[in-house]
Short mmCIF file of C-alpha atoms in Angstrom, two decimals:
data_model
loop_
_atom_site.label_atom_id
_atom_site.label_comp_id
_atom_site.label_asym_id
_atom_site.label_seq_id
_atom_site.Cartn_x
_atom_site.Cartn_y
_atom_site.Cartn_z
CA ASN B 23 -83.06 -105.96 -55.01
CA VAL B 24 -81.72 -106.94 -58.42
CA ALA B 25 -85.12 -108.35 -59.40
CA LEU B 26 -86.80 -105.14 -58.26
CA ALA B 27 -84.32 -103.13 -60.30
CA GLU B 28 -85.00 -105.27 -63.37
CA GLU B 29 -88.79 -105.01 -63.24
CA GLY B 30 -89.63 -102.10 -60.94
CA THR B 31 -91.61 -99.00 -61.70
CA ALA B 32 -90.23 -95.49 -61.41
CA GLU B 33 -91.12 -95.31 -57.72
CA VAL B 34 -89.34 -98.59 -57.01
CA LEU B 35 -86.24 -97.52 -58.92
CA LEU B 36 -86.10 -94.23 -57.03
CA ALA B 37 -86.49 -96.04 -53.70
CA LEU B 38 -83.65 -98.39 -54.60
CA ALA B 39 -81.36 -95.56 -55.69
CA ARG B 40 -82.11 -93.59 -52.51
CA SER B 41 -81.39 -96.50 -50.19
CA PRO B 42 -77.88 -96.62 -48.72
CA ALA B 43 -78.28 -100.40 -48.22
CA VAL B 44 -78.73 -101.30 -51.89
CA GLY B 45 -75.74 -103.10 -53.34
CA PRO B 46 -73.75 -102.30 -56.46
CA GLU B 47 -75.37 -105.07 -58.52
CA ALA B 48 -78.86 -103.60 -58.21
CA LEU B 49 -77.52 -100.10 -58.88
CA GLU B 50 -75.83 -101.36 -62.05
CA VAL B 51 -79.16 -102.75 -63.23
CA VAL B 52 -80.87 -99.42 -62.53
CA ALA B 53 -78.14 -97.57 -64.44
CA ALA B 54 -78.43 -99.98 -67.38
CA ARG B 55 -82.20 -99.45 -67.48
CA VAL B 56 -81.74 -95.67 -67.46
CA GLU B 57 -79.28 -95.92 -70.33
CA ARG B 58 -81.48 -98.31 -72.29
CA GLU B 59 -84.92 -96.80 -71.62
CA GLY B 60 -84.06 -93.12 -71.16
CA ALA B 61 -87.01 -90.93 -70.15
CA GLU B 62 -89.33 -93.96 -70.28
CA VAL B 63 -87.50 -95.80 -67.49
CA GLY B 64 -89.93 -97.23 -64.94
CA ARG B 65 -93.02 -95.96 -66.73
CA ASP B 66 -96.15 -98.07 -66.93
CA LEU B 67 -96.25 -98.41 -70.69
CA ASP B 68 -99.57 -100.32 -70.57
CA GLY B 69 -101.27 -97.06 -69.62
CA ALA B 70 -102.93 -98.55 -66.55
CA GLY B 71 -101.38 -96.08 -64.11
CA ASP B 72 -101.03 -92.32 -64.02
CA PRO B 73 -98.39 -90.99 -66.38
CA ALA B 74 -95.50 -89.96 -64.18
CA ALA B 75 -92.85 -87.37 -64.86
CA PRO B 76 -89.62 -88.84 -66.23
CA VAL B 77 -87.24 -89.99 -63.50
CA ASP B 78 -84.15 -90.73 -65.58
CA GLN B 79 -82.35 -87.51 -64.59
CA GLU B 80 -83.12 -87.98 -60.89
CA LEU B 81 -81.96 -91.59 -61.01
CA ASP B 82 -78.70 -90.51 -62.63
CA ARG B 83 -78.19 -87.87 -59.90
CA LEU B 84 -78.71 -90.48 -57.21
CA LEU B 85 -76.50 -93.07 -58.90
CA VAL B 86 -73.49 -90.83 -59.48
CA ALA B 87 -73.40 -89.89 -55.80
CA HIS B 88 -74.41 -93.26 -54.29
CA ALA B 89 -71.76 -94.53 -51.87
CA ARG B 90 -72.17 -98.14 -53.04
CA ALA B 91 -72.33 -97.51 -56.78
CA SER B 92 -69.52 -99.22 -58.67
CA ASP B 93 -66.85 -97.26 -60.49
CA GLU B 94 -68.27 -98.44 -63.81
CA THR B 95 -71.78 -97.27 -62.90
CA ARG B 96 -70.59 -93.82 -61.85
CA ASP B 97 -68.41 -93.45 -64.95
CA ALA B 98 -71.30 -94.51 -67.21
CA VAL B 99 -73.58 -91.90 -65.63
CA LEU B 100 -70.84 -89.28 -65.88
CA SER B 101 -70.33 -90.05 -69.57
CA ARG B 102 -74.02 -89.33 -70.19
CA HIS B 103 -73.77 -85.99 -68.36
CA GLY B 104 -70.17 -84.92 -68.93
CA ASP B 105 -71.12 -81.30 -69.56
CA ASP B 106 -73.21 -80.91 -66.41
CA ALA B 107 -71.34 -79.38 -63.46
CA PHE B 108 -73.40 -81.30 -60.88
CA PHE B 109 -72.41 -84.68 -62.29
CA VAL B 110 -68.77 -83.72 -62.74
CA LEU B 111 -68.44 -82.47 -59.17
CA ALA B 112 -70.47 -85.32 -57.65
CA ALA B 113 -68.33 -87.92 -59.40
CA ALA B 114 -65.04 -86.21 -58.48
CA CYS B 115 -66.03 -85.71 -54.82
CA HIS B 116 -67.30 -89.27 -54.37
CA PRO B 117 -65.56 -91.17 -51.55
CA ARG B 118 -63.97 -93.38 -54.23
CA PRO B 119 -63.62 -91.18 -57.32
CA THR B 120 -62.38 -92.72 -60.52
CA LEU B 121 -59.48 -91.24 -62.41
CA ALA B 122 -61.85 -90.33 -65.25
CA ALA B 123 -64.04 -88.37 -62.83
CA LEU B 124 -61.07 -86.59 -61.29
CA GLU B 125 -59.67 -85.62 -64.67
CA ARG B 126 -63.05 -84.35 -65.87
CA ALA B 127 -63.25 -82.09 -62.81
CA ILE B 128 -59.72 -80.75 -63.01
CA ASP B 129 -60.08 -80.07 -66.74
CA TRP B 130 -63.27 -78.03 -66.13
CA PRO B 131 -62.39 -74.41 -66.91
CA SER B 132 -63.35 -71.45 -64.76
CA ALA B 133 -65.99 -68.98 -65.92
CA SER B 134 -63.26 -66.49 -66.81
CA PRO B 135 -59.53 -66.01 -66.23
CA VAL B 136 -60.21 -63.96 -63.10
CA HIS B 137 -62.36 -66.65 -61.46
CA ASP B 138 -60.78 -69.30 -59.25
CA ARG B 139 -61.64 -72.95 -59.72
CA LEU B 140 -62.79 -73.46 -56.14
CA TRP B 141 -64.22 -76.93 -56.79
CA VAL B 142 -60.71 -78.35 -57.12
CA ALA B 143 -60.26 -77.79 -53.38
CA LEU B 144 -63.30 -80.03 -52.76
CA ILE B 145 -61.46 -83.04 -54.17
CA ASP B 146 -59.90 -85.23 -51.51
CA PRO B 147 -56.12 -85.10 -52.06
CA GLY B 148 -55.85 -88.64 -50.71
CA ALA B 149 -58.04 -89.88 -53.57
CA VAL B 150 -55.48 -88.86 -56.18
CA PRO B 151 -52.63 -91.33 -56.68
CA PRO B 152 -49.24 -89.65 -56.10
CA LEU B 153 -47.96 -90.67 -59.53
CA GLU B 154 -51.03 -89.08 -61.11
CA LEU B 155 -50.34 -85.82 -59.26
CA GLU B 156 -46.80 -85.97 -60.58
CA ALA B 157 -48.14 -86.46 -64.12
CA TRP B 158 -50.53 -83.53 -63.73
CA ALA B 159 -47.68 -81.36 -62.45
CA GLY B 160 -45.76 -81.99 -65.66
CA ASP B 161 -48.72 -81.69 -68.03
CA GLU B 162 -48.89 -78.97 -70.69
CA SER B 163 -52.33 -77.93 -69.44
CA PRO B 164 -52.16 -75.17 -66.82
CA LEU B 165 -55.48 -76.47 -65.46
CA ARG B 166 -53.90 -79.81 -64.59
CA ARG B 167 -50.79 -78.18 -63.13
CA GLU B 168 -53.02 -75.88 -61.06
CA ALA B 169 -54.96 -78.89 -59.76
CA ALA B 170 -51.69 -80.59 -58.83
CA ALA B 171 -50.61 -77.42 -57.01
CA ARG B 172 -53.87 -77.30 -55.04
CA LEU B 173 -53.92 -81.00 -54.14
CA ALA B 174 -50.26 -81.95 -53.68
CA ARG B 175 -48.83 -82.54 -50.23
CA ASP B 176 -45.24 -83.29 -51.27
CA PRO B 177 -43.01 -80.27 -50.45
CA ALA B 178 -40.65 -80.89 -53.39
CA LEU B 179 -43.52 -81.05 -55.87
CA LEU B 180 -45.10 -77.91 -54.40
CA ALA B 181 -41.79 -76.05 -54.59
CA ARG B 182 -41.49 -76.97 -58.27
CA LEU B 183 -45.06 -75.83 -58.95
CA ALA B 184 -44.48 -72.58 -57.04
CA ALA B 185 -41.93 -71.69 -59.74
CA ASP B 186 -44.26 -72.59 -62.64
CA ARG B 187 -44.51 -70.31 -65.67
CA SER B 188 -48.28 -69.89 -65.15
CA ARG B 189 -49.51 -67.37 -62.60
CA GLN B 190 -52.58 -69.48 -61.75
CA VAL B 191 -50.35 -72.46 -60.92
CA ARG B 192 -48.04 -70.36 -58.75
CA ARG B 193 -51.05 -68.87 -56.97
CA ALA B 194 -52.52 -72.34 -56.34
CA ALA B 195 -49.22 -73.57 -54.92
CA ALA B 196 -48.92 -70.50 -52.68
CA GLY B 197 -52.46 -71.09 -51.39
CA ASN B 198 -51.82 -74.75 -50.58
CA ARG B 199 -51.67 -75.23 -46.81
CA ALA B 200 -49.01 -77.89 -47.17
CA PHE B 201 -46.68 -75.39 -48.85
CA GLN B 202 -44.35 -73.68 -46.39
#
């Protein structure tokens, strides 16, 4: 699969990225080609075949959500698309999210002060290290404290967040099912 990823056309690269059986090494090669070649990735540059639509964006979508993609691959894709909500949410909701992906998602602001940040509830609380939740709970950013209030399962931490100075943090703590 690595050889196919190194030399394959757009169709081959898409097939590799869509396959749940492809290993992280081949996916890393695909990601490196996307980064290096951009919109030209997998194109027949000799002109012998039909010109195909660029597949770089589709490959990145598949890579960031692929169950076997390495942390480095997913973070590299996320860094290329850090302002795109799909990539931020896909990276944060991955079965093995990286801390960088989680922080990008929890720092994403709502559309307005009256809108809830419902995507935070999509993050698996078990994917966040307890010490990181503790750090978020003490952060100056109300977005991070709100995320800690939504994701925490520790009653003492939730009680502290329920008394936070920010209304959005108190509301998130009150809405947490683990809070009694």
